CSV table of N, CA and C in Angstrom, one decimal:
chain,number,residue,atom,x,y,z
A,1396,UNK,N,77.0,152.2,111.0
A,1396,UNK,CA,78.3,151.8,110.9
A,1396,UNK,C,78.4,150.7,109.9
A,1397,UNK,N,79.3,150.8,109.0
A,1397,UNK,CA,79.3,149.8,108.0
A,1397,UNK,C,80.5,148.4,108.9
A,1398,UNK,N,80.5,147.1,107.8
A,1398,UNK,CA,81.1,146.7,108.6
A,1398,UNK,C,82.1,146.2,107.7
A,1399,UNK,N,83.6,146.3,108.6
A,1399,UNK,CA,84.7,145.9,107.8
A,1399,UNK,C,85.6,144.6,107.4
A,1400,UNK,N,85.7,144.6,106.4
A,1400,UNK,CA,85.6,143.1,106.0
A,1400,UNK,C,87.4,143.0,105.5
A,1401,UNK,N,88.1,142.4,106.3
A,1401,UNK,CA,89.5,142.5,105.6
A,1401,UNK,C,90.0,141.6,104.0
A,1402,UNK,N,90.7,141.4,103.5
A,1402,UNK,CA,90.8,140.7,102.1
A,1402,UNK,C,91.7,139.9,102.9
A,1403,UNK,N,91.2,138.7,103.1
A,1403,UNK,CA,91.8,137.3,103.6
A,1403,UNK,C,91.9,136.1,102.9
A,1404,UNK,N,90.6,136.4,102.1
A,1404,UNK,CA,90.4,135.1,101.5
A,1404,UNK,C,90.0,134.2,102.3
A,1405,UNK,N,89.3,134.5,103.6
A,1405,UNK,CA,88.4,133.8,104.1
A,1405,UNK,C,87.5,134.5,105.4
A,1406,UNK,N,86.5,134.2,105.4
A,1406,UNK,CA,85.7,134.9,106.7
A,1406,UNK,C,86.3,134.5,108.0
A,1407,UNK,N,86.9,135.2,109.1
A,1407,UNK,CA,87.1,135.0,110.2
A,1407,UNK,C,86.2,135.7,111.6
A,1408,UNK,N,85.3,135.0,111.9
A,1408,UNK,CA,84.3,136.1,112.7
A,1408,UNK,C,84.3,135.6,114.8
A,1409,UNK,N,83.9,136.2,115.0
A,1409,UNK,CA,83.3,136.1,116.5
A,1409,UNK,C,82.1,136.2,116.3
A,1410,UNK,N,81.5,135.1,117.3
A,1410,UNK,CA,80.0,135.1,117.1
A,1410,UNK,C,79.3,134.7,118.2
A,1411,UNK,N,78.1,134.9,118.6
A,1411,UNK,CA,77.5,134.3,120.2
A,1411,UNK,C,76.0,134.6,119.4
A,1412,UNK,N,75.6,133.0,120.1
A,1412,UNK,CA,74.2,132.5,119.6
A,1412,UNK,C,73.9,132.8,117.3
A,1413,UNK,N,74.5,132.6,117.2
A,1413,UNK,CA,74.8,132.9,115.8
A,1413,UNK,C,74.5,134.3,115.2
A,1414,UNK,N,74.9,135.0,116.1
A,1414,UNK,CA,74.9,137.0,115.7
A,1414,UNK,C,76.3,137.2,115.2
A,1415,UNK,N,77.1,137.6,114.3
A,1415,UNK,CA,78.1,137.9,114.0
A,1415,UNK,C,79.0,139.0,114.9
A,1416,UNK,N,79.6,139.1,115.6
A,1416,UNK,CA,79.7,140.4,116.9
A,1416,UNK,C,81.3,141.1,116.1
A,1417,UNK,N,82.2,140.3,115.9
A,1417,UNK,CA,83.2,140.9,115.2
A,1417,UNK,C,84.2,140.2,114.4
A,1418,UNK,N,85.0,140.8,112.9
A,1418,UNK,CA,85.8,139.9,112.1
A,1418,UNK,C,86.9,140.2,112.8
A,1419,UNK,N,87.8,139.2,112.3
A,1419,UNK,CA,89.1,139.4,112.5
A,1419,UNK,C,90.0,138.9,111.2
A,1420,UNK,N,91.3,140.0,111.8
A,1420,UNK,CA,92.0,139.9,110.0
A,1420,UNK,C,92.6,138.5,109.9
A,1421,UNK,N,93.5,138.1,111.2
A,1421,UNK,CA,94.1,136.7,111.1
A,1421,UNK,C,93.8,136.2,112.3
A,1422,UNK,N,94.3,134.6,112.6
A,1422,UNK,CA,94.4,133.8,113.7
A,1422,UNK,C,95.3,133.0,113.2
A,1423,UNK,N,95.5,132.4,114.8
A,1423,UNK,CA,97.0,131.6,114.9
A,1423,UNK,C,96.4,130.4,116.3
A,1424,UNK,N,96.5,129.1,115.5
A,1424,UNK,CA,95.8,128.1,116.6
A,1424,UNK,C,96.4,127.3,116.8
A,1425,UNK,N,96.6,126.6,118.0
A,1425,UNK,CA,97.5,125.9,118.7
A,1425,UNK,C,96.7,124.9,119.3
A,1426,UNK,N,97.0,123.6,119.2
A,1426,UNK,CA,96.3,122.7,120.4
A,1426,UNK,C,97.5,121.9,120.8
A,1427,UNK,N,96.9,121.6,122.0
A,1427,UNK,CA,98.1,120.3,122.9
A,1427,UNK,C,96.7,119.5,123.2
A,1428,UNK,N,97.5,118.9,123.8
A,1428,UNK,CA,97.0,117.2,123.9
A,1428,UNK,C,98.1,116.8,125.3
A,1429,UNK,N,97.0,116.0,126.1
A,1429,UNK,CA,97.7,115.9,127.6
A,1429,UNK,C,97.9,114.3,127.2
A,1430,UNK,N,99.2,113.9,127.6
A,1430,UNK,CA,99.6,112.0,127.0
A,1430,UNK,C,100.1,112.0,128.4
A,1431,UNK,N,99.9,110.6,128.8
A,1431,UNK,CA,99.8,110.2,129.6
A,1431,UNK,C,100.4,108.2,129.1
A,1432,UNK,N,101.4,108.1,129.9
A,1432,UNK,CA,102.3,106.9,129.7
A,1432,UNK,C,101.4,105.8,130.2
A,1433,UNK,N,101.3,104.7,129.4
A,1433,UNK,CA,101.0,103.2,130.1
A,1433,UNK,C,102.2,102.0,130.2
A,1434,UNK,N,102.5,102.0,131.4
A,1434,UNK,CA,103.2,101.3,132.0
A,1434,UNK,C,103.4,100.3,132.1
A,1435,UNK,N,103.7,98.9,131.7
A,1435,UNK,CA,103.3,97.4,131.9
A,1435,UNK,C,104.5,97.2,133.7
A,1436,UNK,N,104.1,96.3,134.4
A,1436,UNK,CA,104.6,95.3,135.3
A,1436,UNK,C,105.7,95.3,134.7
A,1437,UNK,N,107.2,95.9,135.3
A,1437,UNK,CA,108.2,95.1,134.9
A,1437,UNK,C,109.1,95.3,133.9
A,1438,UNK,N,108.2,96.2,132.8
A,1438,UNK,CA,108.6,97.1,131.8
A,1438,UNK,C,109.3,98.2,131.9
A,1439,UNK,N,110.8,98.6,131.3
A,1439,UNK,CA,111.4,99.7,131.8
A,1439,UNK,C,110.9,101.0,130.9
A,1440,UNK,N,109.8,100.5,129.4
A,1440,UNK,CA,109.8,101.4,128.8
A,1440,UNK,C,108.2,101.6,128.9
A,1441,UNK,N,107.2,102.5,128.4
A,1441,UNK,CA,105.7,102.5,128.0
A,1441,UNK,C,105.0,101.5,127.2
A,1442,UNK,N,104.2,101.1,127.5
A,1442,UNK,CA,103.6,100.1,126.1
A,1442,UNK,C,102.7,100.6,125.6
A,1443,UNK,N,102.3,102.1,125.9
A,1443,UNK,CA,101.5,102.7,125.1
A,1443,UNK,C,101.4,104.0,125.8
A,1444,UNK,N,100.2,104.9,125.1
A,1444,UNK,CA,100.2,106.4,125.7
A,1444,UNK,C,98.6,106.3,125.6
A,1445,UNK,N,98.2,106.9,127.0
A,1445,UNK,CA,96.6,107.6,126.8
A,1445,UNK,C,96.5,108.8,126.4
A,1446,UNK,N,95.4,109.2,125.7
A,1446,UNK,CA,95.4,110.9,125.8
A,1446,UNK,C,94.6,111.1,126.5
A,1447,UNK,N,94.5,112.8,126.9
A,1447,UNK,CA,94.1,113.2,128.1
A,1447,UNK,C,93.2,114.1,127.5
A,1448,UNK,N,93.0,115.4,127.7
A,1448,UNK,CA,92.3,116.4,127.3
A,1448,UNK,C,93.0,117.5,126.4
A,1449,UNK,N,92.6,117.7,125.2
A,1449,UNK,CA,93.1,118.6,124.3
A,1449,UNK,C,92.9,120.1,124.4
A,1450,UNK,N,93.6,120.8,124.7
A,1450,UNK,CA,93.0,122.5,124.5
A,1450,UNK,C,93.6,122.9,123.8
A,1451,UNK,N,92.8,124.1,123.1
A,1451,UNK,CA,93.2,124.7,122.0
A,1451,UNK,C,93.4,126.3,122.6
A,1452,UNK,N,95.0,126.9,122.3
A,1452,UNK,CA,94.9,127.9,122.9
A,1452,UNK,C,95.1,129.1,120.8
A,1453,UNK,N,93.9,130.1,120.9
A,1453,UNK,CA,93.8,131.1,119.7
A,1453,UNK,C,94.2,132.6,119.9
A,1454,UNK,N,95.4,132.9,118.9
A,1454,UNK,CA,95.6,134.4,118.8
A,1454,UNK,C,95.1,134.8,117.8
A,1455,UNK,N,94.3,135.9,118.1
A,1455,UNK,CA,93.5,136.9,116.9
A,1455,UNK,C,94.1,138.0,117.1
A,1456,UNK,N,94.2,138.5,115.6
A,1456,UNK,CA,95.2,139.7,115.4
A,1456,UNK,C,94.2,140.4,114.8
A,1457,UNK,N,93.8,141.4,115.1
A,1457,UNK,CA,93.3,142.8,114.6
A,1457,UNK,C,91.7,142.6,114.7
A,1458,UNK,N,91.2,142.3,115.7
A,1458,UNK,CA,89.6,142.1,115.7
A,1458,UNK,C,89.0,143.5,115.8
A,1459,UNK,N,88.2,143.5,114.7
A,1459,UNK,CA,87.4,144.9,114.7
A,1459,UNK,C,85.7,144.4,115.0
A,1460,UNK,N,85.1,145.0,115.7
A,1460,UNK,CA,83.2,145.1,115.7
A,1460,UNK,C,83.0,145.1,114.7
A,1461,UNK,N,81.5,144.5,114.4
A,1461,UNK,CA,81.0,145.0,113.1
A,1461,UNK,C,79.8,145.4,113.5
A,1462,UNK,N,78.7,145.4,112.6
A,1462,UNK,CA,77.7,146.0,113.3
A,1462,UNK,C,77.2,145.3,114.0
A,1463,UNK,N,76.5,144.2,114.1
A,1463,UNK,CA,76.4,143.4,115.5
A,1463,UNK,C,76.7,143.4,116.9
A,1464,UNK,N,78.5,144.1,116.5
A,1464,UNK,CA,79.3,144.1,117.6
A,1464,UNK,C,79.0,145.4,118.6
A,1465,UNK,N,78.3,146.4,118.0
A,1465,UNK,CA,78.2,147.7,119.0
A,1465,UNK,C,77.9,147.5,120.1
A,1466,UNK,N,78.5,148.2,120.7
A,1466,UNK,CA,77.7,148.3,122.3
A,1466,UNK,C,78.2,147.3,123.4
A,1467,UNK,N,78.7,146.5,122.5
A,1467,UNK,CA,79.0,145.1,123.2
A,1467,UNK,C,80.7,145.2,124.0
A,1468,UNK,N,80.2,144.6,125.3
A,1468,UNK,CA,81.4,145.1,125.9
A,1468,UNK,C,82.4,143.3,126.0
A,1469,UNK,N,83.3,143.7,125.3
A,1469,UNK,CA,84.3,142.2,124.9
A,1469,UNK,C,84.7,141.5,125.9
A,1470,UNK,N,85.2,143.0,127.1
A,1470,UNK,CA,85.8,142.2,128.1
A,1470,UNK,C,84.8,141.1,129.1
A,1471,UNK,N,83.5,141.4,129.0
A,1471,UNK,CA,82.5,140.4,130.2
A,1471,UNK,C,82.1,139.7,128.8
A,1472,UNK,N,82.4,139.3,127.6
A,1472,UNK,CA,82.1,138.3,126.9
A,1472,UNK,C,82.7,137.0,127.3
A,1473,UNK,N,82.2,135.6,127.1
A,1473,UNK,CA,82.5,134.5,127.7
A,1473,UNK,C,81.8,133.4,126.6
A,1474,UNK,N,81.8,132.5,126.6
A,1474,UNK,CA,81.1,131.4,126.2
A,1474,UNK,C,81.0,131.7,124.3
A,1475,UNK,N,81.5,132.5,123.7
A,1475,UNK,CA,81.0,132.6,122.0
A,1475,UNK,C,81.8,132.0,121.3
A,1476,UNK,N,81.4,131.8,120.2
A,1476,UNK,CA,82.3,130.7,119.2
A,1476,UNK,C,83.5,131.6,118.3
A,1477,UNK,N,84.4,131.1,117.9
A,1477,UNK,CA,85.3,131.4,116.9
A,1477,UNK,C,85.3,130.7,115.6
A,1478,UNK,N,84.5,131.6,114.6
A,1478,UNK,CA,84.2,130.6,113.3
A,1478,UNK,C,85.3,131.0,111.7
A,1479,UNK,N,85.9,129.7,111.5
A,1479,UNK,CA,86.8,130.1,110.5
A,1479,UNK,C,85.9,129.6,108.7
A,1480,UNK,N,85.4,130.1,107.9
A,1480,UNK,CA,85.3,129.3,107.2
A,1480,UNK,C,86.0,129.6,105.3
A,1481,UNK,N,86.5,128.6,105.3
A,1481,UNK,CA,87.9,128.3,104.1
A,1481,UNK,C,86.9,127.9,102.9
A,1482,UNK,N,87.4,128.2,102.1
A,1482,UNK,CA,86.9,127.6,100.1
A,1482,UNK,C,86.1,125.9,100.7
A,1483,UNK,N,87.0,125.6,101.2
A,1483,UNK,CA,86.4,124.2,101.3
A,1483,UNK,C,86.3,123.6,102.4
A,1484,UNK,N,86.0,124.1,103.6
A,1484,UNK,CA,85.8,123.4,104.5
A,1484,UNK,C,85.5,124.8,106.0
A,1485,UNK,N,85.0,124.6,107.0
A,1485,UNK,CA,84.5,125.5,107.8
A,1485,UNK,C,85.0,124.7,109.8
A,1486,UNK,N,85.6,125.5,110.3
A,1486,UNK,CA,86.4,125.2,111.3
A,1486,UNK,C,85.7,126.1,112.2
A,1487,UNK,N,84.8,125.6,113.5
A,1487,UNK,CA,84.2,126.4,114.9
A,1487,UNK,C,84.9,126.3,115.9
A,1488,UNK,N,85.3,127.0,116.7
A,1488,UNK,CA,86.0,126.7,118.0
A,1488,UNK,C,85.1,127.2,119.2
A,1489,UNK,N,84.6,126.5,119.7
A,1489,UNK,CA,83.1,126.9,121.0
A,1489,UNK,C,83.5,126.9,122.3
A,1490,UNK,N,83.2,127.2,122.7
A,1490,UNK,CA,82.8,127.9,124.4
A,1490,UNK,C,84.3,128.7,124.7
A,1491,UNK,N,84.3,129.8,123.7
A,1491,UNK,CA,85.7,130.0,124.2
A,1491,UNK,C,85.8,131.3,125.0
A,1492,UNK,N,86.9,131.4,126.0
A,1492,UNK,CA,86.8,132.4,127.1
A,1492,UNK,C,88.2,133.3,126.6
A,1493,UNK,N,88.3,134.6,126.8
A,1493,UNK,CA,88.9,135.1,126.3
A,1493,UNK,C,90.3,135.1,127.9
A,1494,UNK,N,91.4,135.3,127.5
A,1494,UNK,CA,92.9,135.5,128.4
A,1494,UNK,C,93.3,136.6,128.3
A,1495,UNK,N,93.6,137.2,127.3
A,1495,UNK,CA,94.2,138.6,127.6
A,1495,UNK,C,93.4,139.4,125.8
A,1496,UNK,N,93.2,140.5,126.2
A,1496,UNK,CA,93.2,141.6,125.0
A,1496,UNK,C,94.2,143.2,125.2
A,1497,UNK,N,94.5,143.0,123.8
A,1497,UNK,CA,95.1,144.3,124.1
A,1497,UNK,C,94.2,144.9,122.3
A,1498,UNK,N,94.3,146.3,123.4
A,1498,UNK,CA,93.2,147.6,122.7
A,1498,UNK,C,94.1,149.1,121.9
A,1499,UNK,N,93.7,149.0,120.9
A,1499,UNK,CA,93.9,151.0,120.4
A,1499,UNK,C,92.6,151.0,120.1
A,1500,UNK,N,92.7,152.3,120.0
A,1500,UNK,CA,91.5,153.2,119.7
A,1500,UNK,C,91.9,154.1,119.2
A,1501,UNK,N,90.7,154.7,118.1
A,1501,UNK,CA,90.6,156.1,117.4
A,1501,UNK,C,89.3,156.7,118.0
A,1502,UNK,N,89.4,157.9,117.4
A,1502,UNK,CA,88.0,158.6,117.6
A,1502,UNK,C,87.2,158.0,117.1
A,1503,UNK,N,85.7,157.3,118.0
A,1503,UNK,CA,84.8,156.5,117.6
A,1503,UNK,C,85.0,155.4,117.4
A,1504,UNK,N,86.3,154.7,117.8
A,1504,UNK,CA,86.7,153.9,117.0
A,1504,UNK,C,87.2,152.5,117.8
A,1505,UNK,N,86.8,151.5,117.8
A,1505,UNK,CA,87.9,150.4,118.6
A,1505,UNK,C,88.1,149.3,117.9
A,1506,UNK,N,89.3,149.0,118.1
A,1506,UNK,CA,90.4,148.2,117.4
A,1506,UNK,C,90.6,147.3,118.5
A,1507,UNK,N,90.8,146.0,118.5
A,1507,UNK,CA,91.4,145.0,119.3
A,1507,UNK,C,92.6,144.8,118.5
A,1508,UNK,N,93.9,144.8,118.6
A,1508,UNK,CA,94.8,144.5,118.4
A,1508,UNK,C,95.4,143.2,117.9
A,1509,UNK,N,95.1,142.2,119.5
A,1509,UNK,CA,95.6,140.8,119.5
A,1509,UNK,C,94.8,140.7,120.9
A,1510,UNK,N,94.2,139.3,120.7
A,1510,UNK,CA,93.1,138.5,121.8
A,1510,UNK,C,93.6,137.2,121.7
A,1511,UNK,N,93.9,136.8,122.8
A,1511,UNK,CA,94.2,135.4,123.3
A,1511,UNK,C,92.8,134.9,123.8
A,1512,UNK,N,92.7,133.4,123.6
A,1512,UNK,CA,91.5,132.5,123.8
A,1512,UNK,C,91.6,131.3,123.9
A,1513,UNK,N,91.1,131.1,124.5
A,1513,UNK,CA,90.4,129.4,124.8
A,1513,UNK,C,89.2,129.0,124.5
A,1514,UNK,N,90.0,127.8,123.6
A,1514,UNK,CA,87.9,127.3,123.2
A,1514,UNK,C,88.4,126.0,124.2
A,1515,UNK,N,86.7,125.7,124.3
A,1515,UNK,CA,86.7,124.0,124.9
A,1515,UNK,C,86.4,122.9,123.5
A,1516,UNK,N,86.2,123.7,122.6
A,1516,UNK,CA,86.2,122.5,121.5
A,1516,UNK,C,86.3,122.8,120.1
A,1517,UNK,N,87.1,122.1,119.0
A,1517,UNK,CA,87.1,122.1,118.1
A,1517,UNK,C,86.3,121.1,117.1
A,1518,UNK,N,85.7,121.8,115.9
A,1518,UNK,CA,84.6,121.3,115.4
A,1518,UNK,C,85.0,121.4,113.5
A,1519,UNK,N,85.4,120.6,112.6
A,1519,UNK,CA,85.6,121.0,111.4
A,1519,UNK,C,84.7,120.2,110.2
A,1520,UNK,N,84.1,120.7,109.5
A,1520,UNK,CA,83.3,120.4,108.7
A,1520,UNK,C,83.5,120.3,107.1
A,1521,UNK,N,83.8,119.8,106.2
A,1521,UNK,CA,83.8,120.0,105.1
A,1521,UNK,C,83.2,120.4,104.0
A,1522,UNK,N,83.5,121.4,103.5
A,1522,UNK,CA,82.3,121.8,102.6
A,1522,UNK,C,81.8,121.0,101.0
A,1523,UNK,N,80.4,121.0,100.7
A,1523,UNK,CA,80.1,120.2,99.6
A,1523,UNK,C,79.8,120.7,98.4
């Protein structure tokens, strides 16, 4: 099986233990950040904000297997990284657990659609 590579203008892959398992054509990433008010004695307003824990929730649109990816069953996948890397700089999202997939299929054929996910961390590096 050859493997399909979309024209994005940047590599978008799935990957566990650094095996490439499948590209994807786009993503769409979201983080929040949990704030939390500090209060003084007395004060009717905040005197500052803690943060809390950041998660990053990712939609991938059109993930296809590549050859790495055969065989491999997506849905008991857990723990793999989501690696974005751009002209100038390279963006990992790790330990991420998948939320929902939705599937077509052809003959021989499987297509993920769109895949929601959770990483526990984001990682960005710049390239030199």
């Amino acid at each position: 099986m050859t493997e399909l590579i979309f024209p994005t203008g940047q590599d978008i892959y799935l990957e566990v233990n650094g095996r490439k398992l499948a590209v994807v054509e786009s993503y769409r990433a979201r983080s929040d950040r949990e704030l939390y008010p500090v209060e003084a004695m007395g004060e009717s307003e905040p005197s500052a904000m803690q943060f809390g824990r950041t998660r990053y929730t990712l939609e991938l649109n059109r993930v296809y297997p590549c050859g790495g990816g055969d065989g491999v069953d997506f849905h008991a996948l857990q723990g793999f990284n989501l690696v974005v890397a751009k002209p100038d700089r390279r963006i990992v999202f790790t330990d991420c657990q998948w939320s929902s997939i939705t599937e077509s299929a052809g003959i021989n054929d499987t297509l993920m659609e769109q895949v929601t996910l959770s990483a526990g961390r984001r990682t960005e590096w710049m390239n030199q």
